[in-house]
CSV table of C-alpha atoms in Angstrom, one decimal:
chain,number,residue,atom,x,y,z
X,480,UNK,CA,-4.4,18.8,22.5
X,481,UNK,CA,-3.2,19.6,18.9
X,482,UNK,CA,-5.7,19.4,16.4
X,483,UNK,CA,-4.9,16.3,14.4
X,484,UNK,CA,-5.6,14.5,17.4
X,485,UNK,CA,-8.4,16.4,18.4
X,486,UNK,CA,-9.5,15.5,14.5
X,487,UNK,CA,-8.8,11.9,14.6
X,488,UNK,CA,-10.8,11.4,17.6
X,489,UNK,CA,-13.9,12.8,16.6
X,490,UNK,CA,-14.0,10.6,13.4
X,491,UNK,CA,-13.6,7.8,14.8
X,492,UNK,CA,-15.7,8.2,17.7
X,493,UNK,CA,-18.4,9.8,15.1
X,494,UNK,CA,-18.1,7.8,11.9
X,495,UNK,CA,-16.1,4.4,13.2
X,496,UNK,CA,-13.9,4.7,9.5
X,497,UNK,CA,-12.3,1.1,8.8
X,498,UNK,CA,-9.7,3.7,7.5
X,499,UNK,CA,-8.5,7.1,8.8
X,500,UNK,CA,-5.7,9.3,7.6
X,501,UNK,CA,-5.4,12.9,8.7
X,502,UNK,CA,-2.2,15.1,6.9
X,503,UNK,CA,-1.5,18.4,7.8
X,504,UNK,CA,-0.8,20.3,5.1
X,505,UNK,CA,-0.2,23.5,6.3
X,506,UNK,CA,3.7,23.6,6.0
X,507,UNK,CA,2.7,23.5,2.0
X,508,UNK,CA,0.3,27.0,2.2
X,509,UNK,CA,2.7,29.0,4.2
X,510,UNK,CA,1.9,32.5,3.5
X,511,UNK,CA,-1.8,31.3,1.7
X,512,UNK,CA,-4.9,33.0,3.4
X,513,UNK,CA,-5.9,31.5,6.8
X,514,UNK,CA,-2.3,30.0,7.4
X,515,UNK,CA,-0.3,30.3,10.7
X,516,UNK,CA,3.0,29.9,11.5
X,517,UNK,CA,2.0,27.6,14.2
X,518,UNK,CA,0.4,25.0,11.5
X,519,UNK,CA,-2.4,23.3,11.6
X,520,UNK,CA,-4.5,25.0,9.6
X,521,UNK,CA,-4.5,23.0,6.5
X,522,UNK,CA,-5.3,19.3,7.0
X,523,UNK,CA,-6.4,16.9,4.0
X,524,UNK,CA,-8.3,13.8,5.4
X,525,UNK,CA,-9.0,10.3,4.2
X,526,UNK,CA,-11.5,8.3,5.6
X,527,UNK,CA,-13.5,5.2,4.6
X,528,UNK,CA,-16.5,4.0,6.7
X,529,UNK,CA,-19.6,2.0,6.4
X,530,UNK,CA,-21.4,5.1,7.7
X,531,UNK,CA,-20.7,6.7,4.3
X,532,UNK,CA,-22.9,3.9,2.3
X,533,UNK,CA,-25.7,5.1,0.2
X,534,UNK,CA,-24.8,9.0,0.9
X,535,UNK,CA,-23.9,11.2,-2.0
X,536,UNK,CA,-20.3,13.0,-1.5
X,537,UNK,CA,-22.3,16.4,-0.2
X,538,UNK,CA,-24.1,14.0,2.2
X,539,UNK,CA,-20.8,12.7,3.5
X,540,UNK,CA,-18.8,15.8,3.6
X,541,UNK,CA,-21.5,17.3,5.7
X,542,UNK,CA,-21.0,14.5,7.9
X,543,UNK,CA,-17.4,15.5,8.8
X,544,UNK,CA,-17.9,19.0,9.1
X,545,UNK,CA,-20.4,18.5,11.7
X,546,UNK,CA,-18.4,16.3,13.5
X,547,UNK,CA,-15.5,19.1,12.9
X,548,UNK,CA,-17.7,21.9,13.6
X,549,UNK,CA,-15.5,23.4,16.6
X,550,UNK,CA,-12.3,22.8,14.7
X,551,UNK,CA,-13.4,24.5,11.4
X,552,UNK,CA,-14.3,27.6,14.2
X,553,UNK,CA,-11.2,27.8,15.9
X,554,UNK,CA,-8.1,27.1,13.8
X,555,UNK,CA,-8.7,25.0,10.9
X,556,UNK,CA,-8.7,26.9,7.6
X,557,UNK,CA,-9.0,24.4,4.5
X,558,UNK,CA,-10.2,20.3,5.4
X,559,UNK,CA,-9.6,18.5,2.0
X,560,UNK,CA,-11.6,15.4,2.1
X,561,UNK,CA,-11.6,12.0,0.5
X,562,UNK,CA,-14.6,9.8,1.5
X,563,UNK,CA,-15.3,6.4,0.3
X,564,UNK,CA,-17.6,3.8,2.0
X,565,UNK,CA,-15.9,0.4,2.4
X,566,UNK,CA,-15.7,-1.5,-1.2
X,567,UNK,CA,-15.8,1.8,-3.5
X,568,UNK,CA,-13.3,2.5,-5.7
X,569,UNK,CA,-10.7,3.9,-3.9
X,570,UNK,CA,-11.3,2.6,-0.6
């Protein structure tokens, strides 16, 4: 299974996001540290879920890295992340 999917899955089985947008970007850091010619090592992720409210930004990217954890291991090189619980700015 690539790892988009594999990405997309686990947040929104872990975090139920009202929105959920994964990007590789790993066509963009070809020939940066940790990139593969395969791809998907870069990925920049949106996601906005009630599971997020009342956590600081550290609080919430902990959140997806744990839920990440065996991604982040194996293949996955840089996660950008955007987090916003449902009626923040940006959400």
């Amino acid at each position: 299974m690539e790892y988009a999917t594999r990405i997309r899955e686990k947040l929104t089985a872990g975090l139920a996001p009202d929105r959920l947008e994964v990007v590789d970007d790993s066509a963009r850091h070809a020939g940066h540290a940790g990139a593969d010619a395969a791809g998907e090592t870069h990925f920049h992720v949106t996601v906005v879920s009630s599971a997020f409210a009342g956590k600081s930004r550290v609080e919430r990217q902990r959140m997806v890295y744990a839920l990440l954890a065996d991604e982040l291991r194996e293949r996955v090189h840089a996660l950008g992340l955007t987090t916003h619980a449902p009626g923040e700015a940006g959400a």
